[in-house]
Coordinates of C-alpha atoms (C1' of nucleotides) in Angstrom, one line a residue:
Chain A
M1 CA 96.5 102.6 125.0
A2 CA 96.6 105.4 122.4
K3 CA 98.3 108.9 123.0
D4 CA 95.7 111.5 123.7
I5 CA 92.4 109.8 123.6
T6 CA 90.1 109.7 126.6
T7 CA 89.0 106.2 127.2
R8 CA 85.6 105.5 127.0
L9 CA 85.4 104.4 130.7
N10 CA 86.6 107.8 131.8
D11 CA 84.6 110.0 129.8
Y12 CA 82.3 108.8 126.9
S13 CA 81.6 111.9 125.4
Q14 CA 84.9 113.2 125.2
W15 CA 86.2 109.7 124.0
Y16 CA 83.4 110.5 121.0
N17 CA 85.1 114.1 120.5
D18 CA 88.6 112.8 120.6
L19 CA 88.0 110.1 117.8
V20 CA 86.5 112.6 115.7
I21 CA 88.8 115.2 115.8
K22 CA 91.7 112.6 116.2
G23 CA 90.7 110.6 113.6
N24 CA 90.8 113.4 111.2
L25 CA 86.9 112.9 110.5
A26 CA 85.9 116.4 111.3
D27 CA 86.3 119.6 112.7
H28 CA 84.1 122.3 114.3
S29 CA 84.1 125.1 111.8
S30 CA 84.0 129.2 112.7
V31 CA 80.8 129.0 112.2
R32 CA 78.3 128.1 115.3
G33 CA 77.0 124.9 115.4
C34 CA 78.5 123.8 111.9
M35 CA 81.2 121.3 111.1
V36 CA 83.8 120.7 108.5
I37 CA 83.6 117.2 107.4
K38 CA 87.2 116.6 106.3
P39 CA 88.3 114.3 103.9
Y40 CA 88.7 111.1 105.5
G41 CA 85.3 111.4 107.2
Y42 CA 83.6 112.5 103.7
A43 CA 85.3 109.3 102.3
I44 CA 82.8 107.5 104.8
W45 CA 79.9 109.5 103.8
E46 CA 80.7 109.0 100.2
K47 CA 80.8 105.2 100.6
M48 CA 77.7 105.1 102.7
R49 CA 75.7 107.5 100.1
D50 CA 77.0 105.0 97.1
A51 CA 75.7 102.2 98.8
L52 CA 72.6 103.7 99.8
D53 CA 72.1 105.4 96.3
K54 CA 72.1 101.8 94.7
M55 CA 69.7 100.7 97.1
F56 CA 67.4 103.2 96.3
K57 CA 67.8 102.8 92.5
D58 CA 67.3 98.9 92.7
T59 CA 63.8 99.6 94.7
G60 CA 62.6 101.9 91.7
H61 CA 63.8 105.3 93.0
V62 CA 65.3 108.2 91.0
N63 CA 67.1 111.3 92.1
A64 CA 66.1 114.9 91.8
Y65 CA 66.9 118.2 93.3
F66 CA 64.5 120.7 95.3
P67 CA 65.6 124.2 96.2
L68 CA 67.4 125.0 99.6
F69 CA 64.9 127.8 100.1
I70 CA 61.3 127.4 101.3
P71 CA 58.7 130.6 101.1
K72 CA 57.4 130.7 104.5
S73 CA 53.9 130.4 103.3
F74 CA 54.8 126.6 102.2
L75 CA 55.8 125.7 105.7
S76 CA 52.7 127.0 107.4
K77 CA 50.5 124.7 105.3
E78 CA 50.7 121.8 107.2
A79 CA 50.0 122.6 111.0
S80 CA 51.7 120.1 112.8
H81 CA 54.6 120.1 110.6
I82 CA 55.1 123.5 111.1
E83 CA 54.8 123.4 114.8
G84 CA 57.8 120.5 114.7
F85 CA 60.0 122.5 113.1
A86 CA 59.2 126.5 113.8
K87 CA 61.4 126.5 116.5
E88 CA 64.7 125.6 114.5
C89 CA 64.5 127.4 111.2
A90 CA 67.0 129.8 109.9
V91 CA 65.4 132.7 108.1
V92 CA 66.2 134.5 105.2
T93 CA 65.1 138.2 105.2
H94 CA 67.0 140.4 102.9
Y95 CA 69.2 139.9 99.6
R96 CA 71.5 142.3 99.5
L97 CA 74.5 143.8 101.5
I98 CA 76.2 147.2 100.9
N99 CA 79.2 149.0 102.3
D100 CA 78.8 150.2 105.8
P101 CA 78.5 154.0 105.7
N102 CA 80.7 153.9 108.9
G103 CA 83.5 152.0 106.8
K104 CA 83.4 148.8 108.7
G105 CA 83.1 146.2 105.8
V106 CA 79.4 145.7 104.7
I107 CA 76.0 145.5 106.4
V108 CA 73.0 144.3 105.1
D109 CA 71.0 146.8 102.9
P110 CA 67.6 147.6 104.7
T111 CA 65.9 148.3 101.8
A112 CA 66.8 145.1 100.3
K113 CA 64.2 143.3 102.4
L114 CA 62.2 140.3 100.9
E115 CA 58.7 140.4 100.3
E116 CA 58.2 137.1 101.7
E117 CA 60.9 135.5 103.9
L118 CA 62.4 132.5 102.9
I119 CA 63.3 129.5 105.3
I120 CA 66.4 127.2 104.8
R121 CA 65.1 124.1 104.4
P122 CA 64.8 121.8 107.8
T123 CA 63.7 119.2 105.5
S124 CA 61.8 119.5 101.8
E125 CA 58.4 118.1 102.2
T126 CA 56.7 121.4 101.8
I127 CA 58.6 122.5 98.4
I128 CA 58.3 119.1 97.3
W129 CA 54.4 118.6 97.6
N130 CA 54.0 121.9 96.2
T131 CA 55.9 120.7 93.3
Y132 CA 54.3 117.5 93.1
K133 CA 50.8 119.1 92.7
T134 CA 51.9 120.2 89.1
W135 CA 53.1 116.7 88.4
I136 CA 50.4 114.5 89.3
Q137 CA 47.3 114.6 87.6
S138 CA 46.1 111.0 86.9
Y139 CA 46.7 107.4 88.7
R140 CA 49.2 107.0 85.6
D141 CA 51.7 109.6 87.2
L142 CA 51.9 107.2 90.3
P143 CA 53.5 106.1 92.1
L144 CA 56.3 108.7 92.1
L145 CA 59.3 107.6 94.0
I146 CA 62.1 110.3 94.2
N147 CA 64.8 110.8 96.4
Q148 CA 67.2 113.9 97.0
W149 CA 70.6 114.1 98.5
A150 CA 71.0 117.6 100.1
N151 CA 72.0 119.6 103.1
V152 CA 69.5 120.8 105.6
V153 CA 69.3 123.1 108.4
R154 CA 67.9 122.7 111.9
W155 CA 68.9 125.6 114.2
E156 CA 69.8 123.4 117.3
M157 CA 70.8 124.6 120.6
R158 CA 73.3 122.2 121.3
T159 CA 75.4 120.7 118.7
R160 CA 77.7 117.6 118.7
L161 CA 80.1 116.4 115.8
F162 CA 77.8 114.0 113.3
L163 CA 75.3 113.3 115.6
R164 CA 73.6 117.2 116.0
T165 CA 74.8 119.8 113.9
A166 CA 73.1 123.1 112.6
E167 CA 73.6 122.0 108.9
F168 CA 74.0 118.5 107.9
L169 CA 73.8 116.2 105.0
W170 CA 71.2 113.8 104.2
Q171 CA 69.0 112.0 101.8
E172 CA 65.1 112.8 101.8
G173 CA 63.2 110.1 99.8
H174 CA 59.6 111.5 98.9
T175 CA 57.2 109.2 97.4
A176 CA 53.0 109.7 96.2
H177 CA 51.1 106.6 96.1
A178 CA 47.4 106.0 94.7
T179 CA 46.8 103.9 97.8
E180 CA 47.1 103.9 101.7
K181 CA 48.2 100.1 101.1
E182 CA 50.9 101.0 98.6
A183 CA 52.3 104.0 100.7
V184 CA 52.3 102.3 103.7
E185 CA 54.2 99.2 102.0
E186 CA 56.9 101.7 100.4
T187 CA 57.5 103.0 103.9
E188 CA 57.9 99.6 105.5
K189 CA 60.2 98.7 102.4
M190 CA 62.5 101.5 102.9
L191 CA 62.7 101.1 106.7
H192 CA 64.1 97.4 105.6
V193 CA 66.5 99.0 103.1
Y194 CA 67.6 101.3 105.9
A195 CA 67.8 98.3 108.4
E196 CA 69.8 96.1 105.5
F197 CA 72.4 98.8 105.0
A198 CA 72.8 99.5 108.9
E199 CA 73.5 95.7 109.2
K200 CA 75.3 94.7 106.6
W201 CA 77.3 97.8 105.5
M202 CA 77.7 99.5 108.8
A203 CA 77.7 96.2 110.9
M204 CA 75.3 97.7 113.3
P205 CA 72.3 95.8 114.6
V206 CA 69.1 97.7 114.8
I207 CA 65.7 97.3 116.0
L208 CA 62.8 98.1 113.8
G209 CA 60.1 99.5 115.2
R210 CA 57.2 102.5 115.3
K211 CA 57.3 105.2 116.9
T212 CA 54.8 106.4 119.6
A213 CA 52.7 109.5 119.0
N214 CA 54.9 111.7 121.1
E215 CA 58.2 110.6 118.7
R216 CA 56.5 110.7 115.6
F217 CA 57.5 113.0 112.8
A218 CA 55.6 116.3 112.6
G219 CA 53.3 116.0 110.0
A220 CA 53.5 112.1 109.7
V221 CA 50.6 109.3 110.6
E222 CA 52.9 106.8 111.3
T223 CA 56.9 107.2 112.0
Y224 CA 58.9 103.8 111.7
C225 CA 62.4 103.7 112.9
I226 CA 65.5 101.9 113.3
E227 CA 67.3 102.0 116.7
A228 CA 70.7 101.2 117.1
M229 CA 72.6 100.7 120.8
M230 CA 75.6 102.6 121.1
Q231 CA 78.4 101.3 123.8
D232 CA 77.3 103.3 126.5
G233 CA 74.1 101.8 126.2
Q234 CA 72.3 104.8 124.7
A235 CA 69.9 104.3 121.9
L236 CA 70.6 106.3 118.6
Q237 CA 67.9 106.7 115.9
A238 CA 69.6 105.7 112.9
G239 CA 66.9 106.3 110.3
T240 CA 63.4 107.1 109.9
S241 CA 60.8 106.3 107.7
H242 CA 57.1 108.1 107.4
F243 CA 53.6 107.2 106.2
L244 CA 52.5 110.6 105.8
G245 CA 49.0 109.4 104.8
Q246 CA 47.1 112.4 102.9
N247 CA 48.3 115.3 105.4
F248 CA 50.6 116.8 102.7
A249 CA 48.4 116.0 99.7
K250 CA 45.5 118.0 101.7
A251 CA 47.6 120.8 102.6
F252 CA 48.9 121.3 98.9
D253 CA 45.8 119.9 97.2
V254 CA 47.5 116.8 95.3
Q255 CA 44.7 114.9 93.7
F256 CA 44.7 112.4 91.2
L257 CA 42.1 111.2 88.7
N258 CA 41.5 107.5 89.4
K259 CA 40.7 104.8 87.0
E260 CA 36.8 105.2 87.7
G261 CA 37.2 109.1 86.7
K262 CA 37.3 110.0 90.4
Q263 CA 39.3 112.7 92.1
E264 CA 41.3 111.4 95.0
L265 CA 44.1 112.8 97.5
V266 CA 47.3 110.9 97.0
Y267 CA 49.2 109.0 99.9
A268 CA 52.7 110.0 100.8
T269 CA 55.9 108.6 102.4
S270 CA 59.1 110.2 103.2
W271 CA 62.1 108.7 104.7
G272 CA 65.5 109.5 105.7
V273 CA 69.0 109.0 107.1
S274 CA 71.8 111.7 107.3
T275 CA 75.7 112.2 108.3
R276 CA 74.7 111.2 111.7
L277 CA 75.0 107.6 110.5
I278 CA 79.1 108.3 111.3
G279 CA 78.5 109.0 114.5
A280 CA 76.6 105.9 114.8
L281 CA 79.3 104.2 113.0
I282 CA 82.0 105.5 115.4
M283 CA 79.7 105.1 118.9
A284 CA 79.1 101.3 117.9
H285 CA 82.3 100.2 117.1
S286 CA 85.4 102.1 118.0
D287 CA 87.5 101.2 121.0
D288 CA 90.0 103.1 123.4
D289 CA 93.0 103.1 120.6
G290 CA 91.0 104.8 117.9
L291 CA 88.3 104.3 115.2
I292 CA 87.1 100.7 114.1
I293 CA 85.5 100.9 110.7
P294 CA 83.9 98.1 108.9
P295 CA 85.6 97.3 106.0
K296 CA 82.7 97.7 103.8
L297 CA 82.7 101.7 104.7
A298 CA 86.6 102.1 105.2
P299 CA 88.0 104.4 102.9
L300 CA 91.4 102.4 103.0
H301 CA 90.9 98.7 103.5
V302 CA 94.9 97.5 103.8
V303 CA 98.0 99.5 104.8
I304 CA 101.5 98.1 104.3
V305 CA 104.2 99.4 106.1
P306 CA 107.7 98.6 105.2
I307 CA 110.5 98.3 107.9
Y308 CA 113.8 98.9 106.4
K309 CA 117.4 100.8 107.0
T310 CA 118.6 101.6 103.5
A311 CA 116.7 102.9 100.3
D312 CA 117.7 99.3 98.9
D313 CA 116.0 97.7 101.6
L314 CA 112.7 99.9 100.8
N315 CA 113.0 99.5 97.1
K316 CA 113.3 95.5 97.4
L317 CA 110.3 95.6 99.8
Y318 CA 108.3 97.7 97.3
E319 CA 109.3 95.4 94.4
K320 CA 107.9 92.5 96.5
V321 CA 104.5 93.9 97.6
K322 CA 103.9 95.4 94.1
P323 CA 102.0 92.4 92.5
L324 CA 99.9 92.2 95.6
I325 CA 99.0 96.0 95.6
E326 CA 97.7 95.0 92.0
Q327 CA 96.4 92.0 93.2
L328 CA 94.3 93.9 95.8
K329 CA 93.1 96.8 93.6
A330 CA 92.0 94.0 91.1
K331 CA 89.5 93.3 93.7
N332 CA 88.3 96.4 94.8
I333 CA 90.5 96.4 97.9
S334 CA 92.1 99.8 98.7
V335 CA 95.7 99.5 99.5
K336 CA 98.4 102.1 100.5
F337 CA 102.1 101.2 100.9
D338 CA 103.2 103.7 103.4
D339 CA 107.0 104.8 102.4
D340 CA 107.0 108.1 104.5
E341 CA 110.7 108.0 105.9
T342 CA 109.9 110.9 108.1
K343 CA 107.7 108.4 110.5
R344 CA 108.8 105.4 112.1
P345 CA 106.9 102.2 112.0
G346 CA 105.5 102.3 115.7
F347 CA 104.3 105.6 114.9
K348 CA 102.3 104.5 111.7
F349 CA 100.9 101.5 113.4
A350 CA 99.4 103.6 116.2
E351 CA 98.1 106.3 113.3
Y352 CA 96.4 103.8 111.0
E353 CA 95.0 102.2 114.1
L354 CA 93.7 105.5 115.2
R355 CA 92.4 105.7 112.1
G356 CA 90.6 102.5 111.9
V357 CA 92.4 101.1 108.7
P358 CA 90.9 97.2 108.9
V359 CA 94.1 95.4 108.0
R360 CA 97.7 96.2 108.5
L361 CA 100.7 94.4 106.8
A362 CA 104.1 95.0 108.0
M363 CA 107.0 93.7 106.2
G364 CA 111.0 94.0 107.1
M365 CA 113.9 92.4 105.7
R366 CA 113.4 89.4 108.0
D367 CA 110.1 88.9 106.6
Y368 CA 111.7 89.4 103.1
E369 CA 114.2 86.7 103.4
S370 CA 111.7 84.2 105.1
G371 CA 109.1 85.1 102.4
T372 CA 106.7 86.1 105.4
V373 CA 104.5 89.1 106.3
E374 CA 102.8 90.4 109.4
V375 CA 99.2 90.8 109.5
A376 CA 97.3 92.7 111.8
R377 CA 93.5 93.2 112.1
R378 CA 92.4 96.0 113.6
D379 CA 88.7 95.0 115.3
T380 CA 90.9 92.3 117.6
K381 CA 94.3 93.9 117.4
E382 CA 95.5 90.3 116.5
K383 CA 98.8 89.9 114.9
S384 CA 100.1 86.9 113.1
V385 CA 102.9 86.2 110.5
Q386 CA 101.8 84.5 107.3
Q387 CA 103.1 83.5 104.2
F388 CA 103.4 86.4 101.7
E389 CA 102.3 83.6 98.9
G390 CA 98.8 83.7 98.7
I391 CA 98.5 86.5 101.0
G392 CA 96.0 88.7 98.6
N393 CA 93.2 86.0 99.1
Y394 CA 93.9 85.5 102.6
I395 CA 93.3 89.5 103.2
E396 CA 90.1 89.2 100.8
T397 CA 88.9 86.6 103.4
L398 CA 90.2 88.2 106.5
L399 CA 88.1 91.5 105.4
D400 CA 84.8 89.5 105.3
D401 CA 85.7 87.8 108.8
I402 CA 86.4 91.3 109.9
Q403 CA 83.1 92.7 109.0
T404 CA 81.5 89.6 110.5
N405 CA 83.1 89.9 113.6
I406 CA 82.6 93.6 113.9
Y407 CA 78.6 93.2 113.5
N408 CA 78.9 89.7 115.8
K409 CA 80.7 91.7 118.6
A410 CA 78.0 94.6 118.1
K411 CA 75.0 92.3 118.3
A412 CA 76.2 90.3 121.3
F413 CA 76.3 93.4 123.0
R414 CA 73.3 94.9 121.9
D415 CA 71.2 91.6 123.1
S416 CA 73.1 91.2 126.3
N417 CA 72.3 94.8 127.1
I418 CA 68.5 94.5 126.6
R419 CA 66.7 93.8 129.6
E420 CA 63.2 92.7 130.5
V421 CA 61.5 94.6 133.2
N422 CA 58.3 94.1 135.0
T423 CA 58.2 96.4 138.0
W424 CA 58.9 100.2 138.5
E425 CA 61.2 99.7 141.1
E426 CA 63.5 97.3 138.7
F427 CA 62.7 99.9 136.0
Q428 CA 64.4 102.9 137.8
D429 CA 67.3 100.5 139.2
T430 CA 68.1 99.2 135.7
I431 CA 67.9 102.5 133.9
E432 CA 70.3 104.1 136.5
N433 CA 72.6 101.3 137.1
K434 CA 72.5 99.1 133.8
P435 CA 73.2 101.0 130.6
G436 CA 71.3 99.5 127.7
F437 CA 67.6 99.1 126.6
I438 CA 64.6 98.0 128.7
S439 CA 61.9 95.9 127.2
A440 CA 58.8 96.7 129.2
H441 CA 54.8 96.8 129.2
W442 CA 53.5 100.4 128.6
D443 CA 49.8 101.3 128.8
G444 CA 49.9 103.1 125.3
T445 CA 49.2 106.7 127.0
A446 CA 51.2 109.6 126.3
E447 CA 50.7 110.5 130.0
T448 CA 52.9 107.6 131.2
E449 CA 55.3 108.1 128.6
E450 CA 55.7 111.3 129.6
K451 CA 56.0 110.6 133.2
I452 CA 58.5 108.1 132.5
K453 CA 61.0 110.4 130.9
E454 CA 60.5 112.9 133.1
L455 CA 61.5 110.6 136.2
T456 CA 64.3 108.6 134.4
K457 CA 65.0 110.6 131.2
A458 CA 64.4 107.3 129.3
T459 CA 62.1 107.6 126.3
I460 CA 60.2 104.8 124.0
R461 CA 62.6 104.3 121.2
C462 CA 60.1 102.0 119.8
I463 CA 57.2 99.6 119.5
P464 CA 59.1 96.8 117.7
L465 CA 57.4 95.3 114.5
N466 CA 56.4 91.9 114.6
N467 CA 56.5 92.4 118.3
Q468 CA 55.1 89.3 120.4
Q469 CA 51.9 90.1 121.8
Q470 CA 51.7 89.0 125.2
E471 CA 49.2 90.4 128.2
G472 CA 51.1 92.4 130.7
K473 CA 50.7 95.3 133.1
C474 CA 52.1 98.4 132.3
V475 CA 55.4 99.0 134.2
Y476 CA 54.5 102.3 135.2
S477 CA 50.6 102.6 135.8
G478 CA 49.8 99.1 136.1
K479 CA 47.4 99.1 133.5
P480 CA 46.9 96.4 131.1
S481 CA 49.0 96.3 128.1
K482 CA 49.4 93.7 125.2
E483 CA 52.9 94.0 124.4
R484 CA 56.5 95.2 125.4
V485 CA 57.9 98.4 123.9
I486 CA 61.7 99.4 124.0
F487 CA 62.6 102.0 126.4
A488 CA 66.1 103.8 126.5
R489 CA 68.1 107.0 127.1
A490 CA 68.7 108.3 123.6
Y491 CA 71.0 110.4 121.5
Chain B
rC1 C1' 68.2 129.3 125.7
rG2 C1' 69.3 128.5 131.6
rG3 C1' 73.8 127.1 135.2
rG4 C1' 79.0 125.8 135.5
rG5 C1' 83.8 125.5 133.3
rC6 C1' 87.4 127.3 129.6
rG7 C1' 89.6 130.3 125.4
rU8 C1' 97.5 132.4 125.4
rA9 C1' 102.3 129.2 118.8
rG10 C1' 99.2 123.7 114.8
rC11 C1' 98.0 120.8 119.6
rG12 C1' 98.1 120.5 125.1
rC13 C1' 99.3 123.8 129.1
rA14 C1' 101.8 127.6 132.7
rG15 C1' 101.5 132.9 133.4
rU16 C1' 95.9 136.1 135.0
rC17 C1' 94.6 136.1 141.8
rU18 C1' 98.3 140.4 143.6
rG19 C1' 99.1 145.3 135.5
rG20 C1' 105.4 146.6 134.9
rU21 C1' 112.2 143.4 131.4
rU22 C1' 112.1 140.6 125.3
rA23 C1' 105.1 136.1 127.3
rG24 C1' 107.2 130.7 128.8
rC25 C1' 107.2 125.0 128.8
rG26 C1' 105.9 120.2 126.2
rU27 C1' 104.6 118.5 121.8
rA28 C1' 104.3 119.1 116.4
rC29 C1' 106.7 122.0 112.5
rC30 C1' 111.9 123.1 109.5
rU31 C1' 117.3 122.1 108.7
rG32 C1' 121.6 118.4 109.6
rG33 C1' 123.2 114.0 111.6
rU34 C1' 122.5 109.2 113.7
rU35 C1' 118.2 105.8 113.6
rU36 C1' 114.3 102.4 112.0
rG37 C1' 110.4 94.8 113.9
rG38 C1' 105.0 99.5 118.5
rG39 C1' 104.3 106.3 119.1
rA40 C1' 113.3 107.5 118.4
rC41 C1' 117.6 110.5 119.7
rC42 C1' 121.2 114.8 119.7
rA43 C1' 122.2 119.8 117.8
rG44 C1' 120.3 124.4 115.5
rG45 C1' 115.7 126.8 114.1
rU46 C1' 110.5 129.0 112.7
rG47 C1' 106.2 130.1 114.3
rG48 C1' 102.1 134.7 119.0
rU49 C1' 96.9 140.7 116.7
rC50 C1' 97.4 136.4 124.7
rG51 C1' 89.1 134.6 121.5
rC52 C1' 86.9 139.5 119.7
rG53 C1' 85.7 144.7 121.1
rU54 C1' 84.8 148.8 124.1
rG55 C1' 86.8 150.9 128.7
rU56 C1' 90.0 151.8 133.0
rU57 C1' 95.3 152.9 133.3
rC58 C1' 101.8 156.3 132.1
rG59 C1' 101.4 151.0 131.0
rA60 C1' 96.7 145.2 129.8
rA61 C1' 97.4 138.1 128.4
rU62 C1' 96.4 140.1 133.8
rC63 C1' 91.1 144.5 135.8
rA64 C1' 85.6 146.1 134.2
rC65 C1' 81.9 145.8 130.8
rG66 C1' 80.0 143.5 126.2
rC67 C1' 80.3 139.8 122.3
rC68 C1' 81.9 135.1 120.2
rG69 C1' 83.6 130.0 120.4
rC70 C1' 84.2 125.5 122.7
rC71 C1' 83.2 121.6 126.5
rC72 C1' 79.9 119.5 130.5
rC73 C1' 74.9 119.6 132.9
rG74 C1' 69.7 120.9 131.8
rA75 C1' 65.1 122.0 128.0
rC76 C1' 64.6 120.9 122.4
rC77 C1' 65.5 117.4 118.4
rA78 C1' 67.5 113.3 113.5

RNA sequence: CGGGGCGUAGCGCAGUCUGGUUAGCGUACCUGGUUUGGGACCAGGUGGUCGCGUGUUCGAAUCACGCCGCCCCGACCA
C-alpha cells in the first residue's frame, strides 16, 4: 500500500484527489475554482492533444483561433444556447485599473466601463458563427471544417480537479455543411474519432450514444456522446458531438448560394473533449498504489533504477544500459536512468508506481554479473527477471501488452457492471447497491426521466447507437418502449 | 449558492474550549557520516505575518464579527 494515498474503498473521492495531487498532475491554484496543471499532468494533455490533433487533421480539419471574449449581444442570439450557459458566465465590465485613492493597491476605474460587456467564452459557437457568416457565400465555401484548441470558462459552483474547474482546456470543432445529411455524418464521424481515441489511446471502453432532450447541448438538435464507466461505477461523459441543425445559421444569418442559385441556411456541427479526459483516465485505471497510465499516453514509458554501492558500480551499470537507452529512444520509447543518489531504490520504486510509469527496470551488480535485469510492469505489479540481451524488443512488446491489458481490464469491469433491469423495485435496488450502469426500458418522456433522477439520482446517460430494438415496458411508468437506454449516476 | 467540517513550517497534525514564557510534534528540506535488491540510520541545522481583515483586551493562534480558500453532502454542469 502506498504511503499517504487514501484507498478507493475507503473514500473514492479522496483517493482521486490524492492521485491528482500526489501524482504531481495538478494543484489547486489561489484562484477560486481554477487549477494549475503541473508539468507531469500537462505532459499527458500534450500527448492527448497531439494524438487527437492528428486524427482531426486526418479527417480533413484545420486549426484556427477565435477570441476569448464574446460580446454579450452575440450570446443572446440563440435562445436555448444562452439559456444553457447564462448561469455560469464570467463577464468583463471594465478595461482599466487605477491606483486606489486610499493607497491600498489598485481599484477598477469606474469611468472605464465597457459600453457592451464581454463574456469570457464558455464555448465559441456564437463568435464563430458570427465570423462564418462573412466566410460563407457559396456552396463552394462548404464544408468548412475548423477546430480550435483553447481555454474556456464556466463559473461552476463546485469544482473538482480536471473533472470540473472554472477554467479548462479543450478543443472545439465547428463545422458548416450544405446539407443536413452531411452535417449529421460529420457529427457521427467525430463521435467515432473520440471513441477510437478513448479506446485505443486511453484504453478506456466507451458506449456511443445519443443524449435525451434533457441532457442535450443547449442549442443542439441532437447531441451524441461517449460514456465511460469509472471504477466506482459512475458514468463520465468523455466527449460530445453535436448536430446543431440550422439553429446557429438562423441566429447569425449564415446562408449560402446553392448550385441552383438559391439561398439556403447552412447546417452546423460542434464537438469537443477537454482536460476532463485526464480525470477519466485516472478514474478508469489507477489503483491504490497510484496512477496507472496506458503506455500510449504515459509521459515516461520506462524508468531504469540502478542499485549500487560505489560510484564505480554506478558507472558500470550506466555503461551497460546506455545502448539500451539509445535503442529505446530510437523506437520512440521514452526512458529515464534514475541515478539520483539522494534516494534509495525502494523509494524510487514507490515513487514511479505512484506516477504510473508503465515499465520499471532494476539492475544491480548481481544482474550485472549474470547478464539479467528485473522488469516490473505497473499495471499488474508483476516482476520478472529477464536476460538483458534483447530486452529492448521485450520492452517494446511489453508496452503493447500493457496497453491491451489495461483496456481489457477496464472493459471486463465495465461489461460486468452493466445490468439489465426490468422492474422498478429492481432498478432502485440496483442503483443503490450495485454500482454501474443500468440498461432498462424507458417510455421516452422527459417526465419519467426527471422523476427517476429525482428518486434515484440516476440520469439517462445515453441511448446507445445501433441499439437493439425490442418491445418492452418502461421500468418506471410501465408504458410501452422500443429499446433499452443506459441509466447511471454520473460525474 | 444552502447544510456540515476544516485552515498553525513544503506536507500531515497538536495547541484554541479555559487569552499570558521563546508556538510544538512527525515528515520533508540542508550539512556531515554510515548505508543502498521495496519508501534507510545517526548527529547537527534551516524554515512560521498561526488563511486574510476589523474589533475586544495591558496582552490574541486562542474571544467576536466579516471575508477568502479547501473538503464532504445537496441544487447546476462537460
